[in-house]
JSON list of C-alpha atoms in Angstrom, two decimals:
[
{"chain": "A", "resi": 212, "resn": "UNK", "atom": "CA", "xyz": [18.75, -18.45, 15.85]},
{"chain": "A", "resi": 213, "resn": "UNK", "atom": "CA", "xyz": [22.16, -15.93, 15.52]},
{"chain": "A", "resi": 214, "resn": "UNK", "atom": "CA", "xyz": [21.00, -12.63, 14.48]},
{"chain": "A", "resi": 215, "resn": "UNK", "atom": "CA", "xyz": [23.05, -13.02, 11.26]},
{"chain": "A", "resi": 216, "resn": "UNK", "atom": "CA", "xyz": [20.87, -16.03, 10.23]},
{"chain": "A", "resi": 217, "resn": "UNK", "atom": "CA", "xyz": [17.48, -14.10, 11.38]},
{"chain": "A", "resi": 218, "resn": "UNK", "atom": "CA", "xyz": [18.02, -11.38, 8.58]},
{"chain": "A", "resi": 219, "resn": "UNK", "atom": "CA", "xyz": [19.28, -13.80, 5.77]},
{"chain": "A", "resi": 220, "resn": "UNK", "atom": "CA", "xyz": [16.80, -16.18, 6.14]},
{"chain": "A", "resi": 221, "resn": "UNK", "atom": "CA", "xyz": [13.70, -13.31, 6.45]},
{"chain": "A", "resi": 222, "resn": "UNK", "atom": "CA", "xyz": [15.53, -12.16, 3.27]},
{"chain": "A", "resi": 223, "resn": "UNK", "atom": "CA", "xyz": [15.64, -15.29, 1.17]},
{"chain": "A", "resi": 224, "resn": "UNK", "atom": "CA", "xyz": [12.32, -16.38, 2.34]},
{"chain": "A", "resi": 225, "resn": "UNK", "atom": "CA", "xyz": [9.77, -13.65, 3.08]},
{"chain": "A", "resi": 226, "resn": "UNK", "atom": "CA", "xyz": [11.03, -10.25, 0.86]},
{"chain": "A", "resi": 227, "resn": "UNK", "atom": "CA", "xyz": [11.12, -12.09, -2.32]},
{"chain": "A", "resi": 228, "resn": "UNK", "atom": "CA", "xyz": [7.50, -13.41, -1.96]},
{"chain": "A", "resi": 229, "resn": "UNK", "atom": "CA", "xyz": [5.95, -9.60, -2.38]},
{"chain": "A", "resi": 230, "resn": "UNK", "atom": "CA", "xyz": [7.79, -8.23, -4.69]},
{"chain": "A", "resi": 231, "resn": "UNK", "atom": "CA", "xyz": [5.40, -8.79, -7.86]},
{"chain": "A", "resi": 232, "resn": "UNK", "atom": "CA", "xyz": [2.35, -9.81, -5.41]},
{"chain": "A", "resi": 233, "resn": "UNK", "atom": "CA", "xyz": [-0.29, -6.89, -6.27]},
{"chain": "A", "resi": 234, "resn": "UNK", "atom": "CA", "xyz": [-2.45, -5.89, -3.20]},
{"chain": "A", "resi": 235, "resn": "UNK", "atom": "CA", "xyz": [-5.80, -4.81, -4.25]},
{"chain": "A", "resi": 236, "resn": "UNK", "atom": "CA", "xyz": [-7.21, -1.66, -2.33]},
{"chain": "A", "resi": 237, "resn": "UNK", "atom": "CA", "xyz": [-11.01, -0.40, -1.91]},
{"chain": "A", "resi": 238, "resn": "UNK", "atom": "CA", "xyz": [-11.42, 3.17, -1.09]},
{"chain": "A", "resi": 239, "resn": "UNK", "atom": "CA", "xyz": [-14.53, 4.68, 0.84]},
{"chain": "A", "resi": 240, "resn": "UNK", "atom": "CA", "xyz": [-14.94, 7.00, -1.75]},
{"chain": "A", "resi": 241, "resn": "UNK", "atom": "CA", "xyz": [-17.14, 5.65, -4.76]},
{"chain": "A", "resi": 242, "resn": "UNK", "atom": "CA", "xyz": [-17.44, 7.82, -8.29]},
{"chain": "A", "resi": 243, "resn": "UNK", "atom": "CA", "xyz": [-20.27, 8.78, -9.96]},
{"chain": "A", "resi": 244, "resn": "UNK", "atom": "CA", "xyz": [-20.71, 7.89, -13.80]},
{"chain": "A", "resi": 245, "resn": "UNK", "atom": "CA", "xyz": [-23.70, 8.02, -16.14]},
{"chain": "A", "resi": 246, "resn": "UNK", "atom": "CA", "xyz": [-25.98, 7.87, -12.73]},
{"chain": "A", "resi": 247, "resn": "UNK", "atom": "CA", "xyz": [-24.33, 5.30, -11.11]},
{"chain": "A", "resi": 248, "resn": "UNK", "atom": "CA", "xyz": [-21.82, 4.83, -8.41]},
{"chain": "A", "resi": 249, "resn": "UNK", "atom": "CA", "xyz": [-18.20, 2.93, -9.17]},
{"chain": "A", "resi": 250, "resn": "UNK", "atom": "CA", "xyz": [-16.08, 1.40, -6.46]},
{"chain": "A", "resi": 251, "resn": "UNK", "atom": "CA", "xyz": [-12.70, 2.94, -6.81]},
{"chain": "A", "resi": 252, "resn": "UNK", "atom": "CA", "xyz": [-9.92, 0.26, -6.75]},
{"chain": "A", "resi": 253, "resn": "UNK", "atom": "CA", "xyz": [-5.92, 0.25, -6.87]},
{"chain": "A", "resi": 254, "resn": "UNK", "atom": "CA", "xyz": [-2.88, -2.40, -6.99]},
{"chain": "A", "resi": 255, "resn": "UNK", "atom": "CA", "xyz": [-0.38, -1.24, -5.02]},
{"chain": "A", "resi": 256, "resn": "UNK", "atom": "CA", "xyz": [3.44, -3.06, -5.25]},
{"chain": "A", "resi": 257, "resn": "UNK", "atom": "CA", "xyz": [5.53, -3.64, -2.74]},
{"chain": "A", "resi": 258, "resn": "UNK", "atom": "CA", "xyz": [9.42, -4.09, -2.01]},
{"chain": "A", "resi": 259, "resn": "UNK", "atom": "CA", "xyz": [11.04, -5.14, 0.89]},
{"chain": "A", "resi": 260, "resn": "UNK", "atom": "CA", "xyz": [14.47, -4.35, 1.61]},
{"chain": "A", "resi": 261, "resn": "UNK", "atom": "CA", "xyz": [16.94, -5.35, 4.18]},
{"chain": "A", "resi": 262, "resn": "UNK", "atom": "CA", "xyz": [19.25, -2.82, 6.20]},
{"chain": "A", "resi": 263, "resn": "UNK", "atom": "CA", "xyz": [22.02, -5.55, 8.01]},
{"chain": "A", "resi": 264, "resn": "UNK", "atom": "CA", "xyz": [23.86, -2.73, 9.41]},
{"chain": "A", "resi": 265, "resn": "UNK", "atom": "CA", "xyz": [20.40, -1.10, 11.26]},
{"chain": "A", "resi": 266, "resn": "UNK", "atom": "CA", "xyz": [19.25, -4.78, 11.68]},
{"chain": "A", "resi": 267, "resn": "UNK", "atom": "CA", "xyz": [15.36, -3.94, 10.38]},
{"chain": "A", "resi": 268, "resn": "UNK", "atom": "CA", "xyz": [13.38, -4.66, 7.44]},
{"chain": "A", "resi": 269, "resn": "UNK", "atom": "CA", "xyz": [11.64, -1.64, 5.63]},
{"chain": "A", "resi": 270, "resn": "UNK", "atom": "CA", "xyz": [8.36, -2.56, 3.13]},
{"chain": "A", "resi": 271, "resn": "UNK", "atom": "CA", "xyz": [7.65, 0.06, 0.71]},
{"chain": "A", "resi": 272, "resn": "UNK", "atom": "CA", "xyz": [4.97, 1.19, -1.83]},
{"chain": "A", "resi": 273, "resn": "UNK", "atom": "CA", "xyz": [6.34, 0.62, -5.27]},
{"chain": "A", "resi": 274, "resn": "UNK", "atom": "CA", "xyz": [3.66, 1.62, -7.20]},
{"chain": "A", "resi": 275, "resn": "UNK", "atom": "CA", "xyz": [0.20, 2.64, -7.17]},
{"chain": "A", "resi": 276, "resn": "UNK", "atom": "CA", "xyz": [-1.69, 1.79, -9.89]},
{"chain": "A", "resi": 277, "resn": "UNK", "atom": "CA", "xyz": [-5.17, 2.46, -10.97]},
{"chain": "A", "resi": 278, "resn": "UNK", "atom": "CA", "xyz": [-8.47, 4.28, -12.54]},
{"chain": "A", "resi": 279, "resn": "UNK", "atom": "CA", "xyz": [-11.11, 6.25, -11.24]},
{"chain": "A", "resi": 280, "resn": "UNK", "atom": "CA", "xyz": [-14.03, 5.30, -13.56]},
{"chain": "A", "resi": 281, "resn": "UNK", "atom": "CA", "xyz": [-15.76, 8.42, -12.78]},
{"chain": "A", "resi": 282, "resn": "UNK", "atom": "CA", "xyz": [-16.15, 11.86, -11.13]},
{"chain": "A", "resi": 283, "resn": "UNK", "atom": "CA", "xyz": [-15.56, 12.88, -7.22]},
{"chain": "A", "resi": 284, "resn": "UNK", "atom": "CA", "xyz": [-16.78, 15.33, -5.68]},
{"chain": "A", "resi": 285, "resn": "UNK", "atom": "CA", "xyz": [-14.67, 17.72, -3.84]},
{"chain": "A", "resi": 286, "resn": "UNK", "atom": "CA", "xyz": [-15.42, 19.70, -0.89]},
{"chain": "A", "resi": 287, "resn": "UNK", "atom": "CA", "xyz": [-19.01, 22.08, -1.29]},
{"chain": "A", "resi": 288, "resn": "UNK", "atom": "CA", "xyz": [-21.01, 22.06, -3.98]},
{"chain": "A", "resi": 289, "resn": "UNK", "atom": "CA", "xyz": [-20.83, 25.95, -4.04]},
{"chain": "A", "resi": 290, "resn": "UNK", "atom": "CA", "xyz": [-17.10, 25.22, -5.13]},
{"chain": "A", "resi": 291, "resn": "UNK", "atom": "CA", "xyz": [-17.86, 23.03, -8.11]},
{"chain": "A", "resi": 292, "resn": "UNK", "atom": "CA", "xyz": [-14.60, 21.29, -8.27]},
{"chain": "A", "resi": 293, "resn": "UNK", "atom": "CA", "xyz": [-14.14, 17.24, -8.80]},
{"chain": "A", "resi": 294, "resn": "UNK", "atom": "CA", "xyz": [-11.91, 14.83, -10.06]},
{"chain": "A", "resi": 295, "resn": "UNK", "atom": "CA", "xyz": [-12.47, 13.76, -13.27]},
{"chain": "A", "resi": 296, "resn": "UNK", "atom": "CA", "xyz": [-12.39, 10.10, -14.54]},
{"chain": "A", "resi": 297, "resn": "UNK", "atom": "CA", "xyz": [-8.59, 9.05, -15.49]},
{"chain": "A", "resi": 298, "resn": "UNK", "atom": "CA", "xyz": [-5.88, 6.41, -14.54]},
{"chain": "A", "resi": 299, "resn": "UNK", "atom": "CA", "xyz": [-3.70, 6.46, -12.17]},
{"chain": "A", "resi": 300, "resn": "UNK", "atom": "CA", "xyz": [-0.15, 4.90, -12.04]},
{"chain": "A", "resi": 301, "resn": "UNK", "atom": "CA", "xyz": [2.84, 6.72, -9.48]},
{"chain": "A", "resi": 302, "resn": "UNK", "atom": "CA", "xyz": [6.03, 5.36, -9.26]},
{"chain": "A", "resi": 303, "resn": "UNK", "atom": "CA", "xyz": [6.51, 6.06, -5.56]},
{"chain": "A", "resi": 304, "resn": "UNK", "atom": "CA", "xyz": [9.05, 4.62, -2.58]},
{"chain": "A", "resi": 305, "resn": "UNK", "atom": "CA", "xyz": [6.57, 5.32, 0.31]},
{"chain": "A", "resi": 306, "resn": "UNK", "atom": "CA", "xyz": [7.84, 3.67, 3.40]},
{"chain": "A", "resi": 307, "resn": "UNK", "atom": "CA", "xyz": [5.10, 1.46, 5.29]},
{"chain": "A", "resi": 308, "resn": "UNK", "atom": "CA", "xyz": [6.38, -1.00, 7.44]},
{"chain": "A", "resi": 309, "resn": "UNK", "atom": "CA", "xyz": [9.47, -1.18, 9.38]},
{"chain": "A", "resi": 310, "resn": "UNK", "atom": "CA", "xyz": [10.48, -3.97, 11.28]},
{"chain": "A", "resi": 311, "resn": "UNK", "atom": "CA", "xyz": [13.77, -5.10, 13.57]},
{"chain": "A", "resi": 312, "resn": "UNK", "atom": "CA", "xyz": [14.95, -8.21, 13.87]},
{"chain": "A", "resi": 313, "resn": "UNK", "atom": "CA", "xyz": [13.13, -9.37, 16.96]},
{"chain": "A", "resi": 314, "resn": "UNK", "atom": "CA", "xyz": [10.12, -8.68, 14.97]},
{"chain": "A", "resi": 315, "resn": "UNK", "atom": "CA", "xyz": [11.94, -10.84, 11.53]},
{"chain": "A", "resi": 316, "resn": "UNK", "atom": "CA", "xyz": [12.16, -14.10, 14.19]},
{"chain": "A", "resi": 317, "resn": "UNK", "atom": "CA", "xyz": [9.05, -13.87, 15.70]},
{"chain": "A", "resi": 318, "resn": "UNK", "atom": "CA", "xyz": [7.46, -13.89, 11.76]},
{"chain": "A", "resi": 319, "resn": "UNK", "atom": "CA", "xyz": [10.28, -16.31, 11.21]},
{"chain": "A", "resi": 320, "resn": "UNK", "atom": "CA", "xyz": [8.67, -18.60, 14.11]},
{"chain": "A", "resi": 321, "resn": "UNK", "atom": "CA", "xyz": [4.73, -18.46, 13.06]},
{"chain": "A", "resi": 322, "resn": "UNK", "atom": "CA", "xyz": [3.75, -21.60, 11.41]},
{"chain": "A", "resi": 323, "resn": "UNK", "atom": "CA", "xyz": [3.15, -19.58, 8.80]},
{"chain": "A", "resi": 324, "resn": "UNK", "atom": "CA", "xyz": [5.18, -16.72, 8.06]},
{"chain": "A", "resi": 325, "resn": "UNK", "atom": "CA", "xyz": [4.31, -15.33, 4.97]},
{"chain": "A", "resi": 326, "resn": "UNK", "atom": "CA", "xyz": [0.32, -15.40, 5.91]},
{"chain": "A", "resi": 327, "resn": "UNK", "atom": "CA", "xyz": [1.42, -13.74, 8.77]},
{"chain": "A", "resi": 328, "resn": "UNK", "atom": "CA", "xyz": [3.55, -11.21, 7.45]},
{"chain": "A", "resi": 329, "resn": "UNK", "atom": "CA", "xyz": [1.57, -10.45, 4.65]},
{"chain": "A", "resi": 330, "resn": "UNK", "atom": "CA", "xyz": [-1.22, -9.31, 7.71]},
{"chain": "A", "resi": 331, "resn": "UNK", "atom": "CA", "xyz": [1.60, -6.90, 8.69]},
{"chain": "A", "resi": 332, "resn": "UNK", "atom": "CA", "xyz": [1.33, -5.57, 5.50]},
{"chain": "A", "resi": 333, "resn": "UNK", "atom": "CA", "xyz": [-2.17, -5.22, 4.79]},
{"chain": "A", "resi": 334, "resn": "UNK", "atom": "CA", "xyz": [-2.41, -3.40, 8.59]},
{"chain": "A", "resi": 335, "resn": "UNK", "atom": "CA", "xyz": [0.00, -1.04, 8.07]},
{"chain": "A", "resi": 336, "resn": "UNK", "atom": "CA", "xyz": [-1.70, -0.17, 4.34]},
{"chain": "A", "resi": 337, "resn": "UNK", "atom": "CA", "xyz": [-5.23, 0.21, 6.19]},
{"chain": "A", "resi": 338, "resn": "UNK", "atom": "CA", "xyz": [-3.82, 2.64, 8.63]},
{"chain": "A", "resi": 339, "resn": "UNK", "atom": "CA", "xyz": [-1.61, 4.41, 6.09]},
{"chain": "A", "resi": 340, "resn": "UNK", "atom": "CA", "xyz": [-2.37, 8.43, 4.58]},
{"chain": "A", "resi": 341, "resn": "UNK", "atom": "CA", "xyz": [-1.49, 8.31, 1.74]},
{"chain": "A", "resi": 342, "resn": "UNK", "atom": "CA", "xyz": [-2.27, 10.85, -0.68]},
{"chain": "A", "resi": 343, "resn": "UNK", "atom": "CA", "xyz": [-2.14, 10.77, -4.74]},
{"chain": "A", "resi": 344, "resn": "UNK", "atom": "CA", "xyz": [-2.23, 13.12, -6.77]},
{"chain": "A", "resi": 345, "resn": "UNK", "atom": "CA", "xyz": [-5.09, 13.71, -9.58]},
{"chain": "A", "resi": 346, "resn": "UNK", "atom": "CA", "xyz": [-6.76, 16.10, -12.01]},
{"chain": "A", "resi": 347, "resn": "UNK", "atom": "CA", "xyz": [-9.48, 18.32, -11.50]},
{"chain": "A", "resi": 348, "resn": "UNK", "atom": "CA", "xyz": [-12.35, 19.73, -13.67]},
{"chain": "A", "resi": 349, "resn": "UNK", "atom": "CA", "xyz": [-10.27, 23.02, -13.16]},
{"chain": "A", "resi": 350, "resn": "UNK", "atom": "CA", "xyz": [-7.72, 21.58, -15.10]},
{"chain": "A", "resi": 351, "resn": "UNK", "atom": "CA", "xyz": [-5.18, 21.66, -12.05]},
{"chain": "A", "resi": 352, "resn": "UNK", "atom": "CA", "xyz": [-4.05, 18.32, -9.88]},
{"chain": "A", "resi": 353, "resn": "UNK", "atom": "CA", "xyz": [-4.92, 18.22, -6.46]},
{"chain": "A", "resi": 354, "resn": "UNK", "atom": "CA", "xyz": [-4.37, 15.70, -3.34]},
{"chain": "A", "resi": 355, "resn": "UNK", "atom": "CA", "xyz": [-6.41, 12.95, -2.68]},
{"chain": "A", "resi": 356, "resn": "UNK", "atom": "CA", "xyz": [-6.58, 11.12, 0.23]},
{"chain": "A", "resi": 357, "resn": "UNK", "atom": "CA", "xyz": [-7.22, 7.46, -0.90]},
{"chain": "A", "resi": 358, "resn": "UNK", "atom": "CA", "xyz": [-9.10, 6.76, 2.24]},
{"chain": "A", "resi": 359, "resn": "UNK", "atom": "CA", "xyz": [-8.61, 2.91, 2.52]},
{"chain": "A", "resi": 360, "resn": "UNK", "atom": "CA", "xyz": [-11.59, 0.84, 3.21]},
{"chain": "A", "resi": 361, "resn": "UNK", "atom": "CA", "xyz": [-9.79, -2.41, 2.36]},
{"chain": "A", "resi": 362, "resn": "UNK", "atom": "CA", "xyz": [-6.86, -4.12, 1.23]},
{"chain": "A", "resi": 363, "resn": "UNK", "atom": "CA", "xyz": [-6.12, -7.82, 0.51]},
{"chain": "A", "resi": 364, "resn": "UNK", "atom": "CA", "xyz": [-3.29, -9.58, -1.14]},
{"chain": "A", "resi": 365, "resn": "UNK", "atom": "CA", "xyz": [-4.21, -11.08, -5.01]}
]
């Protein structure tokens, strides 16, 4: 396969397929509401976008969207600062995956290339920091570390 052919064809057939495909995410941290404990869930979107001149692939984070249905606890209780319960949605371009070409044609070549680039995608999410911002009790925002327990295409 000419290298030429390799990017077009991981363009046409691979980008286009997770462009509107959410991913759902877990988090290890849970939230506490009315005395009991919420999972805390997001969709993330993805775009892929091809560089011909570098010869690579590069996923990104689109969007994060989500709500945490209750409060999280920050830090010591001696501090008494949490997050409070709100939804989330960033309009981000956070760069998590980058691939070259040899990388394209070897996804190109598995029987099934979408399943398998798709568990590209949900690897380099699990093994991501990424960090949103949210509100406090204090009424200031803060970083928080999303801490990904899981992630799976919807």
């Amino acid at each position: 396969m000419q290298l030429m052919d390799i990017i077009k064809e991981f363009d046409s057939r691979i980008s286009p397929k997770f462009q509107t495909l959410p991913i759902k995410i877990s988090c290890y941290s849970t939230a506490i509401g009315g005395h009991r404990e919420y999972s805390i869930d997001f969709d993330f979107f993805t775009n892929t976008k091809i560089n011909t001149y570098a010869q690579e692939a590069n996923t990104y984070i689109t969007s994060i969207q989500g709500k945490i249905p209750g409060t999280i606890d920050l830090g010591h209780q001696d501090n008494a600062l949490w997050i409070v319960p709100q939804s989330v949605h960033i309009e981000c371009s956070y760069k998590l995956l980058c691939i070259d070409r040899n990388d394209m044609k070897r996804i190109l070549q598995h029987p099934q290339p979408i399943l398998h680039y798709s568990e590209w995608v949900v690897d380099a999410i699990k093994h991501a920091n990424i960090l949103v911002d949210v509100k406090t009790n204090k009424n200031t925002i803060t970083e928080w570390p999303l801490g990904i327990k899981s992630a799976a295409f919807l």
